[in-house]
Short mmCIF file of C-alpha atoms in Angstrom, two decimals:
data_model
loop_
_atom_site.label_atom_id
_atom_site.label_comp_id
_atom_site.label_asym_id
_atom_site.label_seq_id
_atom_site.Cartn_x
_atom_site.Cartn_y
_atom_site.Cartn_z
CA MET A 15 56.94 31.28 107.59
CA PRO A 16 58.66 31.78 110.96
CA ILE A 17 61.33 34.42 111.32
CA THR A 18 64.37 34.55 113.51
CA ASN A 19 64.85 37.12 116.21
CA SER A 20 67.28 39.16 114.14
CA THR A 21 68.18 42.75 114.98
CA GLU A 22 67.01 44.20 111.67
CA ILE A 23 63.74 43.51 109.88
CA THR A 24 63.42 45.55 106.70
CA LEU A 25 60.23 46.69 105.01
CA LYS A 26 60.60 43.75 102.63
CA ASP A 27 59.54 41.54 105.53
CA LEU A 28 56.05 42.99 105.25
CA LYS A 29 55.74 40.92 102.09
CA LYS A 30 57.61 37.85 103.31
CA TYR A 31 56.23 37.34 106.79
CA SER A 32 52.89 37.25 108.54
CA ASN A 33 51.72 39.94 110.94
CA THR A 34 51.79 37.28 113.65
CA ASP A 35 55.53 36.75 113.19
CA LEU A 36 56.23 40.48 113.01
CA VAL A 37 54.33 41.19 116.23
CA THR A 38 56.17 38.40 118.04
CA VAL A 39 59.69 39.28 116.96
CA ILE A 40 59.47 43.08 116.95
CA GLY A 41 57.58 43.04 120.25
CA GLN A 42 60.42 41.05 121.79
CA GLN A 43 62.93 43.49 120.32
CA VAL A 44 61.12 46.45 121.90
CA LEU A 45 60.97 44.68 125.26
CA ALA A 46 64.74 44.26 124.97
CA GLY A 47 65.14 48.00 124.28
CA ASN A 48 65.57 47.81 120.49
CA TYR A 49 63.10 50.24 118.82
CA THR A 50 64.61 49.96 115.32
CA ASN A 51 61.51 48.32 113.83
CA LEU A 52 58.91 50.04 116.00
CA PHE A 53 57.18 51.56 112.96
CA LEU A 54 56.39 48.08 111.58
CA LEU A 55 54.95 47.01 114.93
CA THR A 56 52.76 50.08 115.40
CA THR A 57 51.52 49.87 111.79
CA THR A 58 50.42 46.29 112.41
CA LEU A 59 48.80 47.13 115.75
CA VAL A 60 46.87 50.06 114.25
CA SER A 61 45.55 47.70 111.58
CA ILE A 62 44.44 45.26 114.29
CA SER A 63 42.75 47.96 116.37
CA SER A 64 40.62 49.07 113.40
CA ALA A 65 39.46 45.54 112.50
CA SER A 66 35.98 44.32 113.34
CA PRO A 67 35.96 42.26 116.58
CA ASN A 68 34.31 39.42 114.68
CA VAL A 69 36.92 39.17 111.93
CA LYS A 70 40.20 39.44 113.79
CA ASP A 71 43.00 36.98 113.05
CA THR A 72 42.96 34.33 115.79
CA SER A 73 46.67 33.49 115.53
CA LEU A 74 47.52 37.18 115.61
CA SER A 75 45.39 37.65 118.73
CA GLN A 76 47.21 34.75 120.39
CA SER A 77 50.55 36.33 119.50
CA ILE A 78 49.48 39.66 121.00
CA ARG A 79 48.19 37.97 124.16
CA ALA A 80 51.54 36.19 124.53
CA LEU A 81 53.36 39.51 124.08
CA SER A 82 51.04 41.14 126.61
CA ARG A 83 51.77 38.37 129.15
CA GLN A 84 55.48 38.94 128.64
CA CYS A 85 54.89 42.67 129.20
CA GLN A 86 53.10 41.91 132.45
CA LYS A 87 56.06 39.87 133.71
CA GLN A 88 58.48 42.70 132.92
CA LEU A 89 56.13 45.24 134.52
CA ASP A 90 56.85 43.47 137.79
CA TRP A 91 60.44 44.65 137.30
CA ASN A 92 59.21 48.16 136.41
CA CYS A 93 60.76 47.77 132.93
CA SER A 94 60.35 51.00 130.91
CA HIS A 95 60.06 49.10 127.62
CA ALA A 96 57.18 47.00 128.99
CA LEU A 97 55.54 50.18 130.31
CA PHE A 98 55.85 51.71 126.83
CA LEU A 99 54.23 48.70 125.12
CA GLU A 100 51.41 48.56 127.68
CA GLY A 101 50.78 52.24 127.00
CA VAL A 102 50.55 51.53 123.27
CA PHE A 103 48.18 48.59 123.86
CA CYS A 104 45.90 50.74 126.04
CA TYR A 105 45.93 53.65 123.59
CA LEU A 106 45.02 51.45 120.60
CA GLY A 107 42.62 49.17 122.49
CA ILE A 108 44.58 45.99 121.76
CA GLU A 109 43.02 42.96 123.49
CA ARG A 110 41.23 45.41 125.84
CA PRO A 111 38.98 48.49 125.57
CA LYS A 112 40.77 51.63 124.39
CA ASP A 113 41.75 53.61 127.49
CA ASP A 114 43.64 56.89 127.07
CA LYS A 115 43.97 57.42 130.82
CA GLN A 116 45.63 54.03 131.31
CA ALA A 117 47.90 54.75 128.34
CA ILE A 118 48.93 58.02 130.00
CA TYR A 119 49.58 56.18 133.28
CA TYR A 120 51.99 53.70 131.67
CA HIS A 121 53.75 56.26 129.48
CA GLU A 122 54.29 58.65 132.39
CA LYS A 123 55.77 55.84 134.48
CA ALA A 124 58.13 55.02 131.60
CA ILE A 125 59.03 58.70 131.23
CA THR A 126 60.27 58.79 134.82
CA GLN A 127 62.75 56.13 133.73
CA GLY A 128 63.91 58.14 130.73
CA ASN A 129 62.06 56.26 127.97
CA SER A 130 62.17 58.72 125.05
CA PHE A 131 59.56 56.84 123.00
CA SER A 132 57.02 57.19 125.81
CA MET A 133 57.89 60.89 125.86
CA ILE A 134 56.95 61.04 122.17
CA GLU A 135 53.68 59.14 122.67
CA ARG A 136 52.68 61.36 125.59
CA ALA A 137 53.68 64.49 123.67
CA ALA A 138 51.52 63.43 120.74
CA MET A 139 48.55 62.92 123.07
CA HIS A 140 49.03 66.47 124.40
CA GLN A 141 49.40 67.74 120.83
CA TRP A 142 46.10 66.26 119.62
CA GLY A 143 44.09 66.49 122.85
CA GLU A 144 43.83 62.76 123.50
CA GLY A 145 43.12 61.87 127.12
CA GLY A 146 42.80 65.56 128.00
CA ASP A 147 42.88 69.07 126.56
CA ILE A 148 45.27 70.10 123.79
CA ASN A 149 48.47 71.32 125.42
CA ILE A 150 51.08 72.30 122.84
CA SER A 151 53.52 73.73 125.39
CA GLU A 152 53.60 70.42 127.28
CA ALA A 153 53.95 68.53 124.00
CA MET A 154 56.92 70.71 123.05
CA ARG A 155 58.50 70.20 126.48
CA LEU A 156 58.34 66.43 126.10
CA TYR A 157 59.60 66.51 122.51
CA ASP A 158 62.52 68.66 123.74
CA LYS A 159 63.26 66.13 126.45
CA ALA A 160 63.25 63.24 123.95
CA ILE A 161 65.41 65.27 121.53
CA SER A 162 67.95 65.84 124.30
CA LEU A 163 68.22 62.04 124.45
CA GLY A 164 68.97 61.94 120.71
CA ASN A 165 65.57 60.63 119.56
CA VAL A 166 65.21 61.41 115.82
CA VAL A 167 61.48 60.65 115.83
CA ALA A 168 61.00 63.48 118.32
CA MET A 169 63.07 65.81 116.13
CA ASN A 170 60.83 65.04 113.17
CA SER A 171 57.60 65.40 115.18
CA GLN A 172 58.61 68.74 116.67
CA ALA A 173 59.76 70.00 113.27
CA GLN A 174 56.26 69.33 111.92
CA ILE A 175 54.79 71.57 114.63
CA TYR A 176 57.21 74.37 113.73
CA LEU A 177 56.41 73.88 110.04
CA SER A 178 52.65 74.12 110.65
CA ASN A 179 53.29 77.38 112.52
CA LYS A 180 55.47 78.62 109.61
CA ASP A 181 58.53 78.80 111.84
CA PHE A 182 60.67 77.58 108.96
CA PRO A 183 64.18 78.09 110.44
CA LYS A 184 63.43 75.93 113.51
CA ALA A 185 61.72 73.26 111.40
CA ILE A 186 64.65 73.13 108.98
CA LYS A 187 67.19 72.91 111.81
CA LEU A 188 65.43 69.90 113.33
CA TYR A 189 64.92 68.16 109.99
CA GLU A 190 68.58 68.60 109.13
CA ASP A 191 69.71 67.33 112.53
CA ALA A 192 67.60 64.19 111.98
CA ILE A 193 68.92 63.85 108.41
CA LEU A 194 72.49 63.81 109.72
CA LEU A 195 71.43 60.85 111.88
CA GLY A 196 70.09 59.00 108.81
CA TYR A 197 66.37 59.40 109.54
CA THR A 198 64.60 58.98 106.18
CA PRO A 199 61.21 60.55 107.13
CA ALA A 200 63.09 63.79 107.87
CA MET A 201 64.79 63.57 104.46
CA ILE A 202 61.38 63.26 102.83
CA GLU A 203 59.85 66.15 104.80
CA ARG A 204 62.79 68.41 103.93
CA ALA A 205 62.64 67.31 100.29
CA MET A 206 58.95 68.24 100.15
CA MET A 207 59.79 71.70 101.48
CA HIS A 208 62.16 72.14 98.53
CA GLN A 209 59.71 70.56 96.07
CA TYR A 210 56.71 72.72 96.98
CA GLY A 211 58.41 75.86 98.32
CA TYR A 212 57.41 75.37 101.95
CA GLU A 213 59.89 77.87 103.40
CA GLU A 214 60.74 81.56 103.62
CA GLY A 215 60.24 83.16 100.22
CA GLY A 216 58.59 80.03 98.82
CA GLU A 217 61.61 79.07 96.73
CA ILE A 218 61.17 75.80 94.82
CA SER A 219 64.24 73.64 94.18
CA PHE A 220 63.56 70.36 92.41
CA SER A 221 67.27 69.52 92.37
CA LYS A 222 67.56 69.72 96.17
CA ALA A 223 64.37 67.72 96.59
CA ILE A 224 65.69 65.04 94.23
CA GLU A 225 68.98 64.86 96.11
CA LEU A 226 67.20 64.17 99.40
CA TYR A 227 64.74 61.68 97.88
CA GLU A 228 67.66 59.79 96.34
CA GLN A 229 69.44 59.76 99.71
CA ALA A 230 66.36 58.21 101.35
CA ILE A 231 65.96 55.75 98.45
CA GLN A 232 69.50 54.51 99.05
CA LEU A 233 68.40 53.71 102.60
CA GLY A 234 65.43 51.69 101.30
CA ASP A 235 62.57 54.10 102.03
CA SER A 236 59.56 53.18 99.86
CA ASN A 237 57.86 56.54 100.44
CA ALA A 238 60.88 58.31 98.94
CA MET A 239 60.78 55.93 95.96
CA ARG A 240 57.14 56.80 95.34
CA LYS A 241 57.67 60.56 95.65
CA ARG A 242 60.65 60.46 93.27
CA ALA A 243 58.56 58.35 90.88
CA LEU A 244 55.86 61.02 90.93
CA MET A 245 58.43 63.64 90.00
CA TYR A 246 59.41 61.53 86.98
CA TYR A 247 55.72 61.05 86.15
CA GLU A 248 54.98 64.78 86.30
CA GLY A 249 58.25 65.94 84.75
CA GLN A 250 59.47 67.84 87.81
CA GLY A 251 63.21 68.48 87.68
CA GLY A 252 63.49 67.00 84.19
CA ASP A 253 61.48 65.51 81.34
CA VAL A 254 58.49 63.24 81.92
CA ASN A 255 59.95 59.74 82.23
CA TYR A 256 57.34 57.01 82.58
CA SER A 257 59.87 54.16 82.51
CA GLU A 258 61.77 55.55 85.51
CA ALA A 259 58.50 56.28 87.30
CA ILE A 260 57.40 52.68 86.74
CA ARG A 261 60.76 51.32 87.94
CA LEU A 262 60.53 53.23 91.22
CA PHE A 263 56.83 52.53 91.74
CA GLU A 264 57.53 48.82 91.35
CA GLU A 265 60.47 48.94 93.77
CA ALA A 266 58.19 50.60 96.31
CA ILE A 267 55.49 48.00 95.62
CA GLU A 268 58.02 45.27 96.42
CA LEU A 269 58.39 46.92 99.81
CA GLY A 270 54.63 46.84 100.41
CA ASP A 271 53.87 50.51 99.66
CA ALA A 272 50.11 50.78 99.09
CA ASP A 273 50.30 54.32 97.67
CA ALA A 274 52.71 53.09 95.00
CA MET A 275 50.34 50.23 94.14
CA ASN A 276 47.52 52.73 93.66
CA ASP A 277 49.69 55.03 91.51
CA ARG A 278 51.00 52.21 89.30
CA ALA A 279 47.46 50.93 88.82
CA TRP A 280 46.44 54.41 87.66
CA MET A 281 49.21 54.32 85.04
CA TYR A 282 47.84 51.00 83.76
CA CYS A 283 44.35 52.54 83.54
CA GLN A 284 45.64 55.55 81.59
CA GLY A 285 48.05 53.63 79.37
CA HIS A 286 50.99 55.70 80.56
CA GLY A 287 54.26 53.91 79.89
CA GLY A 288 52.53 51.07 78.02
CA ASP A 289 49.17 49.80 76.85
CA ILE A 290 46.00 50.25 78.91
CA ASN A 291 45.73 47.16 81.10
CA TYR A 292 42.69 47.15 83.37
CA SER A 293 43.24 43.62 84.65
CA GLU A 294 46.73 44.51 85.97
CA ALA A 295 45.32 47.69 87.45
CA MET A 296 42.63 45.69 89.24
CA LYS A 297 45.25 43.33 90.72
CA LEU A 298 47.17 46.26 92.16
CA TYR A 299 44.07 48.01 93.47
CA LYS A 300 43.08 44.81 95.29
CA GLN A 301 46.60 44.37 96.65
CA ALA A 302 46.55 47.92 98.03
CA SER A 303 43.05 47.40 99.41
CA GLN A 304 44.34 44.48 101.48
CA LEU A 305 46.53 47.12 103.16
CA LYS A 306 43.38 49.23 103.78
CA HIS A 307 44.23 51.88 101.18
CA ILE A 308 41.04 53.93 100.86
CA ASP A 309 41.56 55.32 97.34
CA ALA A 310 42.59 51.94 95.93
CA THR A 311 39.54 50.30 97.52
CA GLY A 312 37.27 52.95 96.01
CA ASN A 313 38.97 52.44 92.66
CA CYS A 314 38.24 48.69 92.91
CA ALA A 315 34.59 49.59 93.36
CA HIS A 316 34.68 51.91 90.34
CA MET A 317 36.19 49.14 88.19
CA HIS A 318 33.35 46.78 89.15
CA GLU A 319 30.79 49.54 88.62
CA CYS A 320 32.04 50.26 85.09
CA GLY A 321 33.13 46.75 84.10
CA LEU A 322 36.81 47.67 83.69
CA GLY A 323 39.18 44.72 84.01
CA THR A 324 36.31 42.61 85.29
CA ASN A 325 32.64 41.95 84.60
CA LEU A 326 30.27 44.79 85.44
CA ASN A 327 28.89 43.92 88.88
CA LEU A 328 27.04 46.56 90.88
CA SER A 329 26.75 44.38 93.98
CA LYS A 330 30.53 43.99 94.10
CA ALA A 331 30.87 47.73 93.51
CA ILE A 332 28.78 48.33 96.64
CA LYS A 333 30.91 45.81 98.54
CA TRP A 334 34.12 47.68 97.68
CA TYR A 335 32.62 51.14 98.28
CA GLU A 336 31.50 49.92 101.70
CA ARG A 337 35.01 48.67 102.45
CA ALA A 338 36.47 52.04 101.49
CA TYR A 339 33.94 53.77 103.77
CA ARG A 340 34.90 51.38 106.56
CA TYR A 341 38.62 52.00 106.09
CA ASN A 342 38.07 55.76 106.18
CA ASN A 343 36.35 55.25 109.55
CA GLY A 344 34.93 58.78 109.60
CA LYS A 345 38.37 60.41 109.38
CA ASP A 346 37.60 62.47 106.26
CA ASN A 347 34.03 63.76 105.84
CA ASN A 348 34.58 64.57 102.17
CA ILE A 349 35.55 60.96 101.46
CA ASN A 350 32.58 59.73 103.51
CA ASN A 351 30.13 61.92 101.61
CA ASN A 352 31.58 61.01 98.23
CA LEU A 353 31.36 57.27 98.94
CA LYS A 354 27.81 57.56 100.30
CA GLU A 355 26.75 59.41 97.14
CA LYS A 356 28.16 56.62 94.98
CA ILE A 357 26.36 53.98 97.05
CA GLU A 358 23.07 55.90 96.94
CA SER A 359 23.36 56.29 93.18
CA ILE A 360 23.68 52.54 92.65
CA LEU A 361 20.90 51.72 95.14
CA SER A 362 18.29 53.91 93.44
CA ASP A 363 16.97 50.90 91.48
CA GLU A 364 13.81 50.08 93.49
CA GLY A 365 15.20 46.81 94.82
CA GLN A 366 16.35 45.13 91.62
CA LEU A 367 19.78 44.50 93.11
CA ALA A 368 18.61 43.43 96.56
CA GLU A 369 19.00 39.64 96.59
CA ASP A 370 22.26 39.66 94.65
CA LEU A 371 23.58 42.32 97.02
CA LEU A 372 22.58 40.21 100.02
CA ASN A 373 24.49 37.24 98.58
CA THR A 374 27.55 39.39 97.88
CA LEU A 375 27.63 40.97 101.34
CA TRP A 376 26.57 37.88 103.28
CA LYS A 377 29.91 36.99 104.91
CA GLU A 378 30.61 40.58 105.95
CA LEU A 379 27.07 41.00 107.31
CA ILE A 380 27.38 37.84 109.41
CA ALA A 381 30.86 38.88 110.57
CA GLY A 382 29.39 42.11 111.96
CA GLU A 383 31.30 44.53 109.74
CA SER A 384 29.99 48.10 109.70
CA PHE A 385 27.93 49.39 106.75
CA THR A 386 26.49 52.70 105.67
CA GLN A 387 22.90 53.37 106.65
CA GLU A 388 22.09 53.60 102.93
CA THR A 389 22.99 49.95 102.33
CA LEU A 390 21.36 48.71 105.53
CA SER A 391 18.12 50.55 104.79
CA TYR A 392 18.06 49.20 101.23
CA LEU A 393 18.51 45.61 102.40
CA SER A 394 15.95 46.09 105.16
CA LYS A 395 13.40 47.49 102.73
CA TYR A 396 13.79 44.90 99.98
CA CYS A 397 15.07 41.63 101.45
CA SER A 398 14.64 41.51 105.22
CA LYS A 399 12.42 38.41 104.91
CA THR A 400 14.96 36.74 102.64
CA LEU A 401 17.72 37.45 105.15
CA LEU A 402 15.58 36.06 107.97
CA GLU A 403 14.78 32.80 106.17
CA ARG A 404 18.36 32.31 105.00
CA LEU A 405 19.69 32.98 108.48
CA LYS A 406 17.32 30.44 110.04
CA THR A 407 18.79 27.67 107.87
CA SER A 408 22.43 28.75 108.17
CA PRO A 409 24.89 27.40 110.76
CA GLU A 410 24.89 30.83 112.43
CA GLY A 411 21.12 30.72 112.70
CA THR A 412 21.37 27.61 114.89
CA SER A 413 24.07 29.07 117.15
CA LEU A 414 22.62 30.45 120.36
CA PHE A 415 25.86 32.33 120.99
CA PHE A 416 25.58 34.13 117.63
CA LEU A 417 21.86 34.83 118.07
CA LYS A 418 22.43 36.23 121.53
CA GLN A 419 25.14 38.54 120.16
CA LEU A 420 22.58 39.88 117.68
CA LYS A 421 20.22 40.65 120.55
CA LEU A 422 22.92 42.31 122.66
CA ASN A 423 24.42 44.36 119.84
CA SER A 424 21.88 46.71 118.25
CA LEU A 425 24.60 47.97 115.88
CA HIS A 426 25.21 44.56 114.30
CA PRO A 427 24.20 44.92 110.63
CA VAL A 428 21.94 41.86 110.75
CA THR A 429 20.12 43.29 113.78
CA SER A 430 19.78 46.66 112.03
CA ILE A 431 18.32 45.13 108.87
CA LEU A 432 15.81 42.90 110.68
CA SER A 433 14.76 45.58 113.19
CA SER A 434 14.33 48.56 110.90
CA HIS A 435 10.87 50.10 110.66
CA ASP A 436 11.84 53.31 108.93
CA ALA A 437 13.19 51.58 105.85
CA LYS A 438 10.05 49.49 105.38
CA LEU A 439 7.54 52.15 106.39
CA ASN A 440 8.80 54.89 104.14
CA HIS A 441 5.46 56.11 102.85
CA PHE A 442 3.01 58.36 104.67
CA VAL A 443 0.32 55.75 105.35
CA GLY A 444 2.81 53.18 106.65
CA ARG A 445 4.37 55.68 109.02
CA ALA A 446 0.94 56.79 110.24
CA ILE A 447 -0.04 53.19 111.02
CA TYR A 448 3.23 52.61 112.85
CA ASN A 449 2.89 55.82 114.90
CA ILE A 450 -0.75 55.13 115.85
CA SER A 451 0.04 51.52 116.81
CA THR A 452 2.94 52.44 119.04
CA PHE A 453 0.96 55.33 120.61
CA PHE A 454 -1.80 52.94 121.72
CA GLY A 455 0.70 50.34 122.92
CA VAL A 456 -0.03 47.88 120.12
CA PRO A 457 3.17 45.88 119.50
CA VAL A 458 4.54 46.19 115.98
CA ASP A 459 6.18 42.96 114.91
CA THR A 460 9.55 42.94 113.18
CA ASP A 461 11.60 40.29 111.45
CA PHE A 462 14.05 40.53 114.34
CA LYS A 463 11.34 39.47 116.81
CA GLU A 464 10.65 36.52 114.53
CA LEU A 465 14.35 35.64 114.68
CA MET A 466 14.25 35.75 118.49
CA ARG A 467 11.27 33.37 118.45
CA HIS A 468 13.38 31.11 116.25
CA ALA A 469 16.18 31.36 118.83
CA ARG A 470 13.79 30.29 121.59
CA ASN A 471 12.79 27.28 119.48
CA ILE A 472 16.46 26.39 119.04
CA SER A 473 16.94 26.55 122.81
CA ASP A 474 13.77 24.55 123.52
CA SER A 475 14.71 21.81 121.07
CA ARG A 476 18.11 21.42 122.75
CA ILE A 477 16.46 21.07 126.14
CA ALA A 478 14.02 18.53 124.74
CA PHE A 479 16.78 16.49 123.13
CA PHE A 480 19.26 16.52 126.01
CA GLN A 481 17.66 17.32 129.35
CA LYS A 482 14.11 16.01 128.89
CA ALA A 483 15.29 12.79 127.29
CA ILE A 484 17.44 12.20 130.35
CA ALA A 485 14.51 12.81 132.70
CA ALA A 486 12.18 10.46 130.85
CA ASP A 487 11.13 7.32 132.78
CA GLU A 488 10.15 5.20 129.78
CA PRO A 489 12.69 2.44 129.14
CA SER A 490 12.04 2.87 125.42
CA VAL A 491 13.98 6.17 125.39
CA SER A 492 17.19 4.84 123.91
CA LEU A 493 18.87 8.29 123.82
CA ASN A 494 19.72 7.85 127.49
CA ASP A 495 22.03 4.98 126.57
CA LEU A 496 24.16 7.23 124.36
CA SER A 497 27.18 9.14 125.59
CA PRO A 498 26.91 12.95 125.74
CA GLU A 499 29.60 13.19 123.05
CA LEU A 500 27.63 10.97 120.66
CA LYS A 501 24.35 12.78 121.37
CA THR A 502 26.11 16.09 120.70
CA HIS A 503 27.50 14.75 117.42
CA ILE A 504 24.06 13.53 116.33
CA PHE A 505 22.34 16.79 117.25
CA SER A 506 24.95 18.89 115.43
CA PHE A 507 23.51 17.63 112.13
CA LEU A 508 20.21 19.24 113.09
CA GLN A 509 21.82 22.36 114.56
CA PRO A 510 25.28 22.97 113.02
CA GLY A 511 25.62 26.06 115.23
CA LEU A 512 25.96 23.73 118.22
CA VAL A 513 29.61 23.20 117.21
CA SER A 514 30.49 26.90 117.51
CA ASP A 515 28.50 27.13 120.75
CA LEU A 516 30.67 24.37 122.21
CA ARG A 517 33.80 26.31 121.23
CA GLN A 518 32.39 29.38 122.99
CA GLY A 519 31.57 27.34 126.10
CA CYS A 520 27.92 28.22 125.68
CA PHE A 521 26.39 24.77 125.92
CA PHE A 522 28.58 22.33 127.81
CA THR A 523 31.67 22.78 129.93
CA ALA A 524 35.03 22.20 128.24
CA THR A 525 34.49 18.43 128.67
CA PRO A 526 30.94 17.45 127.58
CA LYS A 527 28.92 15.88 130.35
CA GLU A 528 25.31 15.03 131.04
CA PRO A 529 23.46 18.36 130.80
CA THR A 530 20.88 19.62 133.20
CA GLU A 531 18.29 22.26 132.41
CA GLU A 532 20.45 24.73 134.33
CA ASN A 533 23.68 24.20 132.39
CA VAL A 534 21.91 23.76 129.05
CA THR A 535 20.18 27.11 129.28
CA SER A 536 22.66 29.17 131.32
CA ASN A 537 23.88 32.24 129.45
CA LEU A 538 21.73 31.27 126.47
CA LYS A 539 18.38 32.80 127.33
CA ILE A 540 17.04 34.86 124.45
CA SER A 541 13.95 36.42 126.00
#
């Protein structure tokens, strides 16, 4: 559903519109100097930057490339807004490798033109030691500069530094300045100080917290709705009130708040405010998981593991635990360790789950998503041969482009499974044989080497069908009378991967023409 280039896009648009539309419209707003909806843009870009390269949304990538081209045009005019966006793209690695130094270059150029949002980005990099050493004094200087330009985001960011250093008066002053300017994150931060006693003397005031949450709710802030709902749920500032908690959770859910989805699902699981309803809980957990909510994704896994709201399915439980691990992306070691323990516990079955697990994870394995070593080792140990044979007969297994990517990327899960010795040779005798063989230079075969032999056969059969048929002198070779397009169509039934190779430009040029050995095999050599 396309959207117009309106000045305001509320959080409700997260539900109504695609990320592609949001990137296009908000990106254009920023280039015009309107940063009102910057949070929505950066949230979307962060989501893109954390996605696997093999599973990114093509239309979204096209939208970002178009925005980047527009940035480049405005860079020629030394536009500070274009410099800011380029800095963000470099920092997140959008349509290019992540490059902190280039991000710094663009932000510092924008700063010379008085762009307060680049001041904030550069200050944050100093604050967290990105692109250089941690430099709090320089971060504070830049926040001060942005604050002098009236930037409420800078007020909030600097207040958080003061709060972490327990300089409560300065933090409160900045929060309250931002509150006067209608900045809802500052209202929430100040409300939390009242709610939990984060100030001199540790005084708790639920009434003051509620007042600020309600103020932010009136301005449509879903985070404030959720936090006020939790106060109703826990009976802070009044009696426990599940109906009001549910009302606010559901308003926040309408605005796309993943935390609220997770909390409301928990209420369904516990039967708080109504009957226990695991199926509704599962719907909400899955909805939050689509927004990469780690806890909700782990809860989805638990529901599959225990058969709550769905059939008991341990393979699907692994799939969801792996997604949660992926979403965490190493940010929290405790979460990582907890998820790995759950995965290990399920996979202690001596291979009974192996083939079903392979079927369940197939699309994500082929797409190159990351997996824990526990899952990869299990699949390597118990169904490497099955994976190999299935891959040979799949469309991907007849794509030279895909097979070459497996060879070039040792971290691809399929490569890891087919190449692993440790998982298969996990007993003393097996390891001894492997060590002796490698010591004396005796090659140890792997399923991955077998796949590469298969790739060579794929390449050879293409040469035989196209190039050698053309070179044949016998008049009986009727293939030479066929057009390249028709020959390609015929051969694609034998090798479905030929179609994707054509899209990647790995077999013919953009317009199919009579192949030679050189252009048939260029960039496709496997060994």
